[in-house]
Structures are given as structure tokens and as C-alpha cells.
Amino acid sequence: MSDNPVVVVTGASGGIGRAVARAFGARHCKVALMARGRKGLSAAAEDVRREGGTSLPLEVDVADYDQVAAAAKRVEQELGPIDTWVNVAFTSVFARFSDIRPEEFRRVTEVSYLGYVHGTMAALNHMKPRDHGTIVQVGSTLAYRGIPLQSAYCGAKHAIQGFNEALRCELLAEHSGVRVTMVQMPAVNTPQFTWVLSRLPRHAQPVPPIYQPEVAADAVLYAADHPRRREYWVGASTVGTLLANALAPGVLDWYLAKTGLKSQQTKQPAPADQPANLWQPADGPHGHDFGAHGEFDDRAAPRTVQLWASRHHGLLAAAGGALAATAAGVWRRTRA
């Protein structure tokens, strides 16, 4: 890798993507930022430059492969060979499955799943001939465990998981120097809860424990540096949920049916004027820059023990810490 690596981040205008772009900028990387909204892109590009990196903002809808491929070609021409590609871009609908229209479900799938496929294809077109490069898929606990009110998003994350595993096996069979890895995220304090299309009666919220976007960015950078591991699990909720789903999926189904709808909504009514970024960016001509953080700074943790444990003591230690944290949370809820 060069002294100033070239990094592509999709969904870079807000949330995790914005934090990831900023973190790579702090490493003095050349960062290509892909997203639809011009205002968020401009602010993200300034963030990268302020941190010491070089930025190239590109207005791209990842649901359109031709746009992604053209953007990747421009990155190579203007910044140099792509070293790392991070897929983050997504959209979703907060609603019961019966309240989601077919065209909305298709759109979520095209952005949140096929967007990752398109990004990976474009990256591999440049990386494979050089036999060098890393692709990081930003996943979620929901890649393994579906929850109510997020059927479209859960379907996309499950799909990414399967597609990425298949690709990883193919690259290993080819003895390729290109690496792919996936980072499974917990609940993160991002603007998605204010700009995702919602048909919920109350304001959407992440299910605690909640982490700041910088925690997610730290995990992505670590995964990019150590891509030989197939995936990284971030946060007590992620590891605990995955283990619970593996050990007692029926019990978890019952628990989520009982608690999952209420826990994803605050007590406040859903704003009547809340933007929806499904078809158009929320930071478009009539919108504003949303930044990396959402509305839950007072409840979001700035670090995670599980990521530290996975770095220093492996998955078993991370799982042990997660189980302890999960058990403590269950005990507190039982006592409440």
C-alpha cells in the first residue's frame, strides 16, 4: 500500500460512512466519497481535507451499476489505484412488512444489497488485475438475525452476508491477493432514524446499547488493516444477539415479537415533516447536511469492549464479554 492510500467510501455523506471517510482522512488517505446528496458530500469532503486527507466527492446512486463503475474509473484516473473500498450506502423503510409497498421493498434491495454488489464488482474490476486490494462490507447484527419493522433492511443484510461469503471462497480458491471482510455493526447513533422512510406512529430509534459512529469507523479501519479475518463483530449487542440466535432462535423470535416493536420507537410521535431518503437524498437541494451523528448522543457509547477484546484476545473473549453484558441487561430488565 502506498504512503497515501486511495480509499473509496460509499454512503459517505452521513452516519457511519461519514465517520469512516473522516477517519481515513486523518490517516492522510486520498478518499473518494460516493453518495447522492450534494450538501452532505460537500461537507464530508471538507471533513476529510480538514483531517489532512485528499477528497474527491462523487454524486452516485449505488443502485445504478453504470454510475458506480464510471465513478470507480474516475477515482483511478484522478487519485490513483484503489487500495480499499468500503461499502456502506443503504436506505430502508421502518414499517411492518404489510405496510411496505412492492416498489419500496425493491428500492431498498437495489440500494442496500445490489449497491454492495455493484461496489464490489467495480472494485474487483480494478483490484484483481493488480492482485491487490481490500473490500470491507459494513454489515449488521441483522445480517444474521431479522427483527420486526425492518424486513427490507434485514433481507438486504442477510443477502450481503451470503454473497460476501461466496465471493470470499472464490477469491481463496483463486489464491487472490484481493481480500474481502465484513464488519457486523450494533445499533449506531446515525441520522438514519431521522431520514429513513417511516410509517411508525412514534419516532424511530436504535435498540440499546447504542454506539457512536466513530466506534463503527474504528472497526472498519481495523478490518481494512486486517482483512484476513472473514468478519468482525462490534458491540455487546451484536455478539450476544448472534449467540442467542444460534443457541435458541425460537426463544429469540418470541422475545423480539414481544419487545421488538416498542423498543424501536421513542415515546415521541413521528414528526409529520420527517424527510425520507428512499427515492431522493434527504440532503438534496431542499435539505441540509446531517453529519455523522444522529439524535442520540446522550445515550451512545464512545467505545466498545468487544472490539478491543476481539483485537487482543480473539472471538472467545469478545463473546464472553458480550454474554456477560447481555446477561446483565436481561437481569436489569427483569428487575425493572
C-alpha positions as YAML, in Angstrom:
chain: A
units: angstrom
residues:
- id: 1
  name: MET
  ca: [0.00, 0.00, 0.00]
- id: 2
  name: SER
  ca: [1.22, 3.48, -0.83]
- id: 3
  name: ASP
  ca: [2.03, 6.20, 1.69]
- id: 4
  name: ASN
  ca: [-1.26, 7.91, 0.80]
- id: 5
  name: PRO
  ca: [-3.66, 5.04, 0.06]
- id: 6
  name: VAL
  ca: [-6.68, 5.54, -2.15]
- id: 7
  name: VAL
  ca: [-9.93, 4.68, -0.39]
- id: 8
  name: VAL
  ca: [-13.49, 4.64, -1.71]
- id: 9
  name: VAL
  ca: [-16.39, 5.01, 0.74]
- id: 10
  name: THR
  ca: [-19.98, 4.67, -0.44]
- id: 11
  name: GLY
  ca: [-22.70, 6.32, 1.60]
- id: 12
  name: ALA
  ca: [-20.07, 8.82, 2.70]
- id: 13
  name: SER
  ca: [-22.35, 11.82, 3.20]
- id: 14
  name: GLY
  ca: [-23.68, 10.79, 6.62]
- id: 15
  name: GLY
  ca: [-23.64, 8.34, 9.50]
- id: 16
  name: ILE
  ca: [-21.08, 5.53, 9.52]
- id: 17
  name: GLY
  ca: [-19.87, 6.37, 6.01]
- id: 18
  name: ARG
  ca: [-19.18, 9.96, 7.05]
- id: 19
  name: ALA
  ca: [-17.25, 8.84, 10.14]
- id: 20
  name: VAL
  ca: [-15.28, 6.29, 8.09]
- id: 21
  name: ALA
  ca: [-14.33, 8.88, 5.47]
- id: 22
  name: ARG
  ca: [-13.20, 11.29, 8.17]
- id: 23
  name: ALA
  ca: [-11.11, 8.57, 9.87]
- id: 24
  name: PHE
  ca: [-9.34, 7.68, 6.62]
- id: 25
  name: GLY
  ca: [-8.74, 11.38, 6.08]
- id: 26
  name: ALA
  ca: [-6.96, 11.52, 9.43]
- id: 27
  name: ARG
  ca: [-4.59, 8.90, 8.01]
- id: 28
  name: HIS
  ca: [-3.83, 11.27, 5.13]
- id: 29
  name: CYS
  ca: [-5.52, 8.98, 2.63]
- id: 30
  name: LYS
  ca: [-6.95, 10.01, -0.71]
- id: 31
  name: VAL
  ca: [-10.64, 9.46, -0.09]
- id: 32
  name: ALA
  ca: [-13.29, 9.20, -2.80]
- id: 33
  name: LEU
  ca: [-16.71, 9.85, -1.31]
- id: 34
  name: MET
  ca: [-19.79, 8.44, -3.05]
- id: 35
  name: ALA
  ca: [-23.34, 9.43, -2.17]
- id: 36
  name: ARG
  ca: [-26.39, 11.08, -3.75]
- id: 37
  name: GLY
  ca: [-26.73, 14.27, -1.68]
- id: 38
  name: ARG
  ca: [-24.58, 17.20, -2.73]
- id: 39
  name: LYS
  ca: [-24.74, 19.04, 0.60]
- id: 40
  name: GLY
  ca: [-23.61, 16.06, 2.67]
- id: 41
  name: LEU
  ca: [-20.92, 15.20, 0.13]
- id: 42
  name: SER
  ca: [-19.51, 18.72, 0.18]
- id: 43
  name: ALA
  ca: [-19.38, 18.76, 3.97]
- id: 44
  name: ALA
  ca: [-17.83, 15.27, 4.08]
- id: 45
  name: ALA
  ca: [-15.17, 16.32, 1.58]
- id: 46
  name: GLU
  ca: [-14.33, 19.30, 3.77]
- id: 47
  name: ASP
  ca: [-14.13, 16.98, 6.81]
- id: 48
  name: VAL
  ca: [-11.58, 14.80, 5.01]
- id: 49
  name: ARG
  ca: [-9.47, 17.80, 3.98]
- id: 50
  name: ARG
  ca: [-9.62, 19.23, 7.49]
- id: 51
  name: GLU
  ca: [-8.29, 15.94, 8.87]
- id: 52
  name: GLY
  ca: [-5.34, 16.02, 6.48]
- id: 53
  name: GLY
  ca: [-6.57, 13.84, 3.63]
- id: 54
  name: THR
  ca: [-7.40, 14.44, -0.02]
- id: 55
  name: SER
  ca: [-11.06, 14.22, -1.01]
- id: 56
  name: LEU
  ca: [-12.96, 13.53, -4.21]
- id: 57
  name: PRO
  ca: [-16.75, 13.88, -3.81]
- id: 58
  name: LEU
  ca: [-18.80, 11.96, -6.38]
- id: 59
  name: GLU
  ca: [-22.58, 12.08, -6.75]
- id: 60
  name: VAL
  ca: [-23.51, 8.44, -7.27]
- id: 61
  name: ASP
  ca: [-26.61, 6.31, -6.83]
- id: 62
  name: VAL
  ca: [-25.15, 2.88, -6.00]
- id: 63
  name: ALA
  ca: [-28.33, 1.20, -7.27]
- id: 64
  name: ASP
  ca: [-27.08, 2.07, -10.79]
- id: 65
  name: TYR
  ca: [-24.06, -0.07, -11.69]
- id: 66
  name: ASP
  ca: [-23.04, 2.15, -14.60]
- id: 67
  name: GLN
  ca: [-22.78, 5.14, -12.25]
- id: 68
  name: VAL
  ca: [-20.66, 3.15, -9.79]
- id: 69
  name: ALA
  ca: [-18.35, 1.79, -12.50]
- id: 70
  name: ALA
  ca: [-17.88, 5.24, -14.02]
- id: 71
  name: ALA
  ca: [-17.11, 6.71, -10.60]
- id: 72
  name: ALA
  ca: [-14.54, 3.98, -9.89]
- id: 73
  name: LYS
  ca: [-12.84, 4.73, -13.20]
- id: 74
  name: ARG
  ca: [-12.70, 8.42, -12.33]
- id: 75
  name: VAL
  ca: [-11.18, 7.61, -8.92]
- id: 76
  name: GLU
  ca: [-8.39, 5.65, -10.58]
- id: 77
  name: GLN
  ca: [-7.76, 8.47, -13.05]
- id: 78
  name: GLU
  ca: [-7.74, 11.31, -10.51]
- id: 79
  name: LEU
  ca: [-6.47, 9.73, -7.28]
- id: 80
  name: GLY
  ca: [-4.65, 6.58, -8.38]
- id: 81
  name: PRO
  ca: [-5.10, 2.81, -7.92]
- id: 82
  name: ILE
  ca: [-7.80, 1.95, -5.40]
- id: 83
  name: ASP
  ca: [-6.39, 0.23, -2.30]
- id: 84
  name: THR
  ca: [-9.53, -0.07, -0.17]
- id: 85
  name: TRP
  ca: [-13.23, 0.01, -0.99]
- id: 86
  name: VAL
  ca: [-15.78, 0.33, 1.83]
- id: 87
  name: ASN
  ca: [-19.45, -0.37, 1.07]
- id: 88
  name: VAL
  ca: [-21.75, 1.50, 3.47]
- id: 89
  name: ALA
  ca: [-24.57, 3.07, 1.43]
- id: 90
  name: PHE
  ca: [-28.10, 1.97, 2.30]
- id: 91
  name: THR
  ca: [-31.69, 3.05, 2.64]
- id: 92
  name: SER
  ca: [-34.64, 1.41, 4.32]
- id: 93
  name: VAL
  ca: [-38.26, 1.61, 5.45]
- id: 94
  name: PHE
  ca: [-39.33, 1.46, 9.08]
- id: 95
  name: ALA
  ca: [-42.68, -0.31, 8.87]
- id: 96
  name: ARG
  ca: [-44.47, -3.62, 9.24]
- id: 97
  name: PHE
  ca: [-43.96, -5.78, 6.15]
- id: 98
  name: SER
  ca: [-47.65, -5.44, 5.29]
- id: 99
  name: ASP
  ca: [-47.23, -1.63, 5.17]
- id: 100
  name: ILE
  ca: [-44.33, -1.62, 2.69]
- id: 101
  name: ARG
  ca: [-45.19, -1.21, -1.00]
- id: 102
  name: PRO
  ca: [-43.56, -3.56, -3.55]
- id: 103
  name: GLU
  ca: [-41.69, -0.73, -5.26]
- id: 104
  name: GLU
  ca: [-40.33, 0.45, -1.90]
- id: 105
  name: PHE
  ca: [-39.06, -3.01, -0.99]
- id: 106
  name: ARG
  ca: [-37.44, -3.27, -4.41]
- id: 107
  name: ARG
  ca: [-35.76, 0.11, -4.00]
- id: 108
  name: VAL
  ca: [-34.33, -0.84, -0.59]
- id: 109
  name: THR
  ca: [-32.98, -4.04, -2.10]
- id: 110
  name: GLU
  ca: [-31.45, -2.24, -5.08]
- id: 111
  name: VAL
  ca: [-29.63, 0.26, -2.86]
- id: 112
  name: SER
  ca: [-28.84, -1.71, 0.29]
- id: 113
  name: TYR
  ca: [-27.98, -5.06, -1.31]
- id: 114
  name: LEU
  ca: [-27.27, -4.53, -5.00]
- id: 115
  name: GLY
  ca: [-25.40, -1.34, -4.12]
- id: 116
  name: TYR
  ca: [-22.88, -3.51, -2.30]
- id: 117
  name: VAL
  ca: [-22.76, -5.93, -5.23]
- id: 118
  name: HIS
  ca: [-22.18, -3.08, -7.67]
- id: 119
  name: GLY
  ca: [-19.48, -1.54, -5.49]
- id: 120
  name: THR
  ca: [-17.73, -4.88, -5.11]
- id: 121
  name: MET
  ca: [-17.88, -5.56, -8.84]
- id: 122
  name: ALA
  ca: [-16.44, -2.14, -9.67]
- id: 123
  name: ALA
  ca: [-13.69, -2.56, -7.08]
- id: 124
  name: LEU
  ca: [-12.73, -6.03, -8.31]
- id: 125
  name: ASN
  ca: [-12.53, -4.80, -11.91]
- id: 126
  name: HIS
  ca: [-9.57, -2.67, -10.82]
- id: 127
  name: MET
  ca: [-8.14, -4.74, -7.97]
- id: 128
  name: LYS
  ca: [-8.00, -8.23, -9.49]
- id: 129
  name: PRO
  ca: [-5.68, -7.37, -12.42]
- id: 130
  name: ARG
  ca: [-3.24, -5.91, -9.85]
- id: 131
  name: ASP
  ca: [-3.85, -8.81, -7.42]
- id: 132
  name: HIS
  ca: [-4.13, -6.26, -4.62]
- id: 133
  name: GLY
  ca: [-6.83, -4.52, -2.63]
- id: 134
  name: THR
  ca: [-9.28, -4.81, 0.23]
- id: 135
  name: ILE
  ca: [-13.07, -4.62, 0.22]
- id: 136
  name: VAL
  ca: [-14.88, -4.02, 3.50]
- id: 137
  name: GLN
  ca: [-18.61, -4.70, 3.69]
- id: 138
  name: VAL
  ca: [-20.30, -2.80, 6.50]
- id: 139
  name: GLY
  ca: [-22.85, -5.26, 7.81]
- id: 140
  name: SER
  ca: [-25.06, -5.54, 10.85]
- id: 141
  name: THR
  ca: [-26.25, -7.87, 13.55]
- id: 142
  name: LEU
  ca: [-29.28, -8.06, 11.28]
- id: 143
  name: ALA
  ca: [-27.20, -9.95, 8.70]
- id: 144
  name: TYR
  ca: [-27.82, -12.96, 10.96]
- id: 145
  name: ARG
  ca: [-30.91, -12.03, 12.95]
- id: 146
  name: GLY
  ca: [-34.03, -10.44, 11.47]
- id: 147
  name: ILE
  ca: [-36.14, -8.14, 13.64]
- id: 148
  name: PRO
  ca: [-39.66, -6.73, 13.24]
- id: 149
  name: LEU
  ca: [-40.23, -3.42, 11.43]
- id: 150
  name: GLN
  ca: [-37.05, -3.83, 9.36]
- id: 151
  name: SER
  ca: [-37.83, -6.66, 6.94]
- id: 152
  name: ALA
  ca: [-36.39, -4.90, 3.88]
- id: 153
  name: TYR
  ca: [-33.16, -3.93, 5.63]
- id: 154
  name: CYS
  ca: [-32.76, -7.35, 7.26]
- id: 155
  name: GLY
  ca: [-33.26, -9.05, 3.90]
- id: 156
  name: ALA
  ca: [-30.55, -6.90, 2.34]
- id: 157
  name: LYS
  ca: [-28.05, -7.54, 5.13]
- id: 158
  name: HIS
  ca: [-28.71, -11.31, 5.02]
- id: 159
  name: ALA
  ca: [-28.13, -11.19, 1.26]
- id: 160
  name: ILE
  ca: [-24.86, -9.30, 1.64]
- id: 161
  name: GLN
  ca: [-23.64, -11.88, 4.14]
- id: 162
  name: GLY
  ca: [-24.29, -14.78, 1.75]
- id: 163
  name: PHE
  ca: [-22.89, -13.04, -1.29]
- id: 164
  name: ASN
  ca: [-19.76, -11.96, 0.56]
- id: 165
  name: GLU
  ca: [-19.11, -15.48, 1.89]
- id: 166
  name: ALA
  ca: [-19.42, -16.93, -1.61]
- id: 167
  name: LEU
  ca: [-17.08, -14.31, -3.05]
- id: 168
  name: ARG
  ca: [-14.55, -14.85, -0.28]
- id: 169
  name: CYS
  ca: [-14.43, -18.58, -1.05]
- id: 170
  name: GLU
  ca: [-13.89, -17.89, -4.74]
- id: 171
  name: LEU
  ca: [-11.02, -15.49, -4.05]
- id: 172
  name: LEU
  ca: [-9.41, -18.02, -1.71]
- id: 173
  name: ALA
  ca: [-9.74, -20.72, -4.38]
- id: 174
  name: GLU
  ca: [-8.02, -18.41, -6.85]
- id: 175
  name: HIS
  ca: [-5.23, -17.60, -4.35]
- id: 176
  name: SER
  ca: [-6.10, -13.98, -4.99]
- id: 177
  name: GLY
  ca: [-4.30, -11.14, -3.28]
- id: 178
  name: VAL
  ca: [-7.60, -9.26, -3.02]
- id: 179
  name: ARG
  ca: [-9.20, -9.54, 0.43]
- id: 180
  name: VAL
  ca: [-12.82, -9.17, 1.50]
- id: 181
  name: THR
  ca: [-14.09, -8.87, 5.04]
- id: 182
  name: MET
  ca: [-17.31, -7.81, 6.77]
- id: 183
  name: VAL
  ca: [-17.92, -5.77, 9.91]
- id: 184
  name: GLN
  ca: [-21.16, -6.60, 11.73]
- id: 185
  name: MET
  ca: [-22.38, -3.44, 13.43]
- id: 186
  name: PRO
  ca: [-24.54, -2.95, 16.51]
- id: 187
  name: ALA
  ca: [-27.05, -0.11, 16.91]
- id: 188
  name: VAL
  ca: [-25.26, 3.11, 15.93]
- id: 189
  name: ASN
  ca: [-26.26, 6.73, 16.54]
- id: 190
  name: THR
  ca: [-26.62, 7.85, 12.92]
- id: 191
  name: PRO
  ca: [-29.07, 10.18, 11.12]
- id: 192
  name: GLN
  ca: [-30.92, 7.19, 9.60]
- id: 193
  name: PHE
  ca: [-33.55, 7.48, 12.31]
- id: 194
  name: THR
  ca: [-34.44, 10.95, 11.06]
- id: 195
  name: TRP
  ca: [-34.21, 10.40, 7.31]
- id: 196
  name: VAL
  ca: [-35.34, 6.83, 6.59]
- id: 197
  name: LEU
  ca: [-38.93, 6.46, 5.35]
- id: 198
  name: SER
  ca: [-41.02, 5.58, 8.40]
- id: 199
  name: ARG
  ca: [-44.63, 4.52, 8.82]
- id: 200
  name: LEU
  ca: [-44.30, 4.05, 12.56]
- id: 201
  name: PRO
  ca: [-46.63, 6.02, 14.83]
- id: 202
  name: ARG
  ca: [-43.70, 7.13, 17.01]
- id: 203
  name: HIS
  ca: [-40.18, 8.35, 16.26]
- id: 204
  name: ALA
  ca: [-37.81, 5.51, 15.27]
- id: 205
  name: GLN
  ca: [-34.83, 4.78, 17.48]
- id: 206
  name: PRO
  ca: [-31.93, 2.30, 17.64]
- id: 207
  name: VAL
  ca: [-32.27, -0.58, 20.09]
- id: 208
  name: PRO
  ca: [-29.85, -0.06, 23.01]
- id: 209
  name: PRO
  ca: [-26.98, -0.40, 23.62]
- id: 210
  name: ILE
  ca: [-26.14, 2.32, 21.12]
- id: 211
  name: TYR
  ca: [-22.65, 3.24, 19.90]
- id: 212
  name: GLN
  ca: [-21.26, 6.37, 18.29]
- id: 213
  name: PRO
  ca: [-20.34, 6.33, 14.56]
- id: 214
  name: GLU
  ca: [-16.67, 6.72, 15.48]
- id: 215
  name: VAL
  ca: [-16.78, 3.26, 17.09]
- id: 216
  name: ALA
  ca: [-18.01, 1.87, 13.79]
- id: 217
  name: ALA
  ca: [-15.34, 3.78, 11.87]
- id: 218
  name: ASP
  ca: [-12.61, 2.46, 14.14]
- id: 219
  name: ALA
  ca: [-13.82, -1.08, 13.46]
- id: 220
  name: VAL
  ca: [-13.85, -0.52, 9.70]
- id: 221
  name: LEU
  ca: [-10.29, 0.82, 9.71]
- id: 222
  name: TYR
  ca: [-9.12, -2.10, 11.79]
- id: 223
  name: ALA
  ca: [-10.84, -4.54, 9.42]
- id: 224
  name: ALA
  ca: [-9.24, -2.82, 6.43]
- id: 225
  name: ASP
  ca: [-5.83, -3.25, 8.08]
- id: 226
  name: HIS
  ca: [-6.52, -6.91, 8.97]
- id: 227
  name: PRO
  ca: [-8.74, -8.25, 6.17]
- id: 228
  name: ARG
  ca: [-7.72, -11.90, 6.52]
- id: 229
  name: ARG
  ca: [-10.43, -12.38, 9.12]
- id: 230
  name: ARG
  ca: [-13.76, -13.12, 7.46]
- id: 231
  name: GLU
  ca: [-15.69, -10.78, 9.74]
- id: 232
  name: TYR
  ca: [-15.63, -8.63, 12.85]
- id: 233
  name: TRP
  ca: [-18.43, -8.30, 15.40]
- id: 234
  name: VAL
  ca: [-18.74, -4.92, 17.09]
- id: 235
  name: GLY
  ca: [-20.54, -4.33, 20.38]
- id: 236
  name: ALA
  ca: [-22.05, -6.44, 23.13]
- id: 237
  name: SER
  ca: [-25.47, -6.47, 21.47]
- id: 238
  name: THR
  ca: [-24.04, -7.85, 18.21]
- id: 239
  name: VAL
  ca: [-22.15, -10.78, 19.69]
- id: 240
  name: GLY
  ca: [-24.83, -11.51, 22.28]
- id: 241
  name: THR
  ca: [-27.63, -11.49, 19.72]
- id: 242
  name: LEU
  ca: [-25.72, -13.73, 17.32]
- id: 243
  name: LEU
  ca: [-25.01, -16.24, 20.07]
- id: 244
  name: ALA
  ca: [-28.60, -16.16, 21.33]
- id: 245
  name: ASN
  ca: [-29.88, -16.69, 17.79]
- id: 246
  name: ALA
  ca: [-27.58, -19.68, 17.32]
- id: 247
  name: LEU
  ca: [-28.42, -21.27, 20.67]
- id: 248
  name: ALA
  ca: [-32.13, -20.52, 21.00]
- id: 249
  name: PRO
  ca: [-33.63, -18.99, 17.84]
- id: 250
  name: GLY
  ca: [-37.21, -19.84, 18.80]
- id: 251
  name: VAL
  ca: [-36.86, -18.12, 22.15]
- id: 252
  name: LEU
  ca: [-35.37, -15.04, 20.46]
- id: 253
  name: ASP
  ca: [-38.27, -14.98, 17.98]
- id: 254
  name: TRP
  ca: [-40.71, -14.90, 20.88]
- id: 255
  name: TYR
  ca: [-38.71, -12.23, 22.73]
- id: 256
  name: LEU
  ca: [-38.49, -9.95, 19.68]
- id: 257
  name: ALA
  ca: [-42.18, -10.42, 18.92]
- id: 258
  name: LYS
  ca: [-42.91, -9.27, 22.45]
- id: 259
  name: THR
  ca: [-40.43, -6.37, 22.67]
- id: 260
  name: GLY
  ca: [-39.12, -5.54, 19.18]
- id: 261
  name: LEU
  ca: [-41.84, -3.13, 18.06]
- id: 262
  name: LYS
  ca: [-41.84, -0.99, 21.18]
- id: 263
  name: SER
  ca: [-38.06, -0.92, 21.63]
- id: 264
  name: GLN
  ca: [-37.53, 0.59, 18.17]
- id: 265
  name: GLN
  ca: [-39.70, 3.63, 18.89]
- id: 266
  name: THR
  ca: [-39.36, 6.51, 21.30]
- id: 267
  name: LYS
  ca: [-42.32, 7.92, 23.23]
- id: 268
  name: GLN
  ca: [-42.47, 10.89, 20.88]
- id: 269
  name: PRO
  ca: [-44.83, 10.96, 17.88]
- id: 270
  name: ALA
  ca: [-43.20, 10.59, 14.49]
- id: 271
  name: PRO
  ca: [-42.52, 14.07, 13.02]
- id: 272
  name: ALA
  ca: [-45.07, 14.96, 10.36]
- id: 273
  name: ASP
  ca: [-42.38, 16.63, 8.23]
- id: 274
  name: GLN
  ca: [-39.68, 13.95, 8.57]
- id: 275
  name: PRO
  ca: [-37.70, 13.59, 5.32]
- id: 276
  name: ALA
  ca: [-37.41, 10.25, 3.56]
- id: 277
  name: ASN
  ca: [-34.30, 9.39, 1.56]
- id: 278
  name: LEU
  ca: [-35.70, 6.33, -0.22]
- id: 279
  name: TRP
  ca: [-36.07, 7.96, -3.63]
- id: 280
  name: GLN
  ca: [-34.23, 11.25, -3.20]
- id: 281
  name: PRO
  ca: [-31.40, 12.23, -0.82]
- id: 282
  name: ALA
  ca: [-32.51, 13.98, 2.35]
- id: 283
  name: ASP
  ca: [-29.60, 16.38, 1.90]
- id: 284
  name: GLY
  ca: [-30.69, 17.35, -1.59]
- id: 285
  name: PRO
  ca: [-31.49, 20.86, -2.88]
- id: 286
  name: HIS
  ca: [-34.13, 21.46, -0.22]
- id: 287
  name: GLY
  ca: [-32.41, 19.53, 2.57]
- id: 288
  name: HIS
  ca: [-29.34, 20.04, 4.73]
- id: 289
  name: ASP
  ca: [-26.17, 18.27, 5.81]
- id: 290
  name: PHE
  ca: [-26.99, 15.70, 8.52]
- id: 291
  name: GLY
  ca: [-23.42, 14.84, 9.54]
- id: 292
  name: ALA
  ca: [-22.29, 11.59, 11.14]
- id: 293
  name: HIS
  ca: [-24.25, 11.68, 14.40]
- id: 294
  name: GLY
  ca: [-27.95, 11.16, 14.97]
- id: 295
  name: GLU
  ca: [-30.15, 12.40, 17.80]
- id: 296
  name: PHE
  ca: [-28.97, 10.00, 20.49]
- id: 297
  name: ASP
  ca: [-25.62, 11.42, 21.60]
- id: 298
  name: ASP
  ca: [-26.70, 11.31, 25.24]
- id: 299
  name: ARG
  ca: [-27.24, 7.54, 25.05]
- id: 300
  name: ALA
  ca: [-24.45, 6.43, 22.70]
- id: 301
  name: ALA
  ca: [-21.22, 4.84, 23.92]
- id: 302
  name: PRO
  ca: [-17.92, 6.21, 22.55]
- id: 303
  name: ARG
  ca: [-16.15, 2.82, 22.69]
- id: 304
  name: THR
  ca: [-16.82, -0.92, 22.79]
- id: 305
  name: VAL
  ca: [-15.08, -3.52, 24.93]
- id: 306
  name: GLN
  ca: [-15.90, -6.24, 22.41]
- id: 307
  name: LEU
  ca: [-13.87, -4.68, 19.60]
- id: 308
  name: TRP
  ca: [-10.88, -4.30, 21.91]
- id: 309
  name: ALA
  ca: [-11.29, -7.90, 23.07]
- id: 310
  name: SER
  ca: [-11.53, -9.25, 19.53]
- id: 311
  name: ARG
  ca: [-8.28, -7.47, 18.68]
- id: 312
  name: HIS
  ca: [-6.35, -8.68, 21.70]
- id: 313
  name: HIS
  ca: [-7.86, -11.94, 22.83]
- id: 314
  name: GLY
  ca: [-9.87, -13.29, 19.92]
- id: 315
  name: LEU
  ca: [-13.51, -14.06, 19.39]
- id: 316
  name: LEU
  ca: [-13.95, -16.19, 22.51]
- id: 317
  name: ALA
  ca: [-13.05, -13.32, 24.80]
- id: 318
  name: ALA
  ca: [-15.31, -10.98, 22.85]
- id: 319
  name: ALA
  ca: [-18.17, -13.46, 23.11]
- id: 320
  name: GLY
  ca: [-17.60, -13.85, 26.85]
- id: 321
  name: GLY
  ca: [-17.76, -10.12, 27.37]
- id: 322
  name: ALA
  ca: [-20.87, -9.88, 25.24]
- id: 323
  name: LEU
  ca: [-22.62, -12.67, 27.11]
- id: 324
  name: ALA
  ca: [-21.84, -11.00, 30.42]
- id: 325
  name: ALA
  ca: [-23.14, -7.66, 29.18]
- id: 326
  name: THR
  ca: [-26.24, -9.27, 27.68]
- id: 327
  name: ALA
  ca: [-26.96, -11.23, 30.85]
- id: 328
  name: ALA
  ca: [-26.60, -8.07, 32.91]
- id: 329
  name: GLY
  ca: [-29.02, -6.26, 30.61]
- id: 330
  name: VAL
  ca: [-31.58, -9.05, 30.83]
- id: 331
  name: TRP
  ca: [-31.24, -9.09, 34.64]
- id: 332
  name: ARG
  ca: [-31.81, -5.32, 34.79]
- id: 333
  name: ARG
  ca: [-34.90, -5.53, 32.58]
- id: 334
  name: THR
  ca: [-36.24, -8.41, 34.65]
- id: 335
  name: ARG
  ca: [-35.72, -6.45, 37.86]
- id: 336
  name: ALA
  ca: [-37.24, -3.26, 36.42]
...
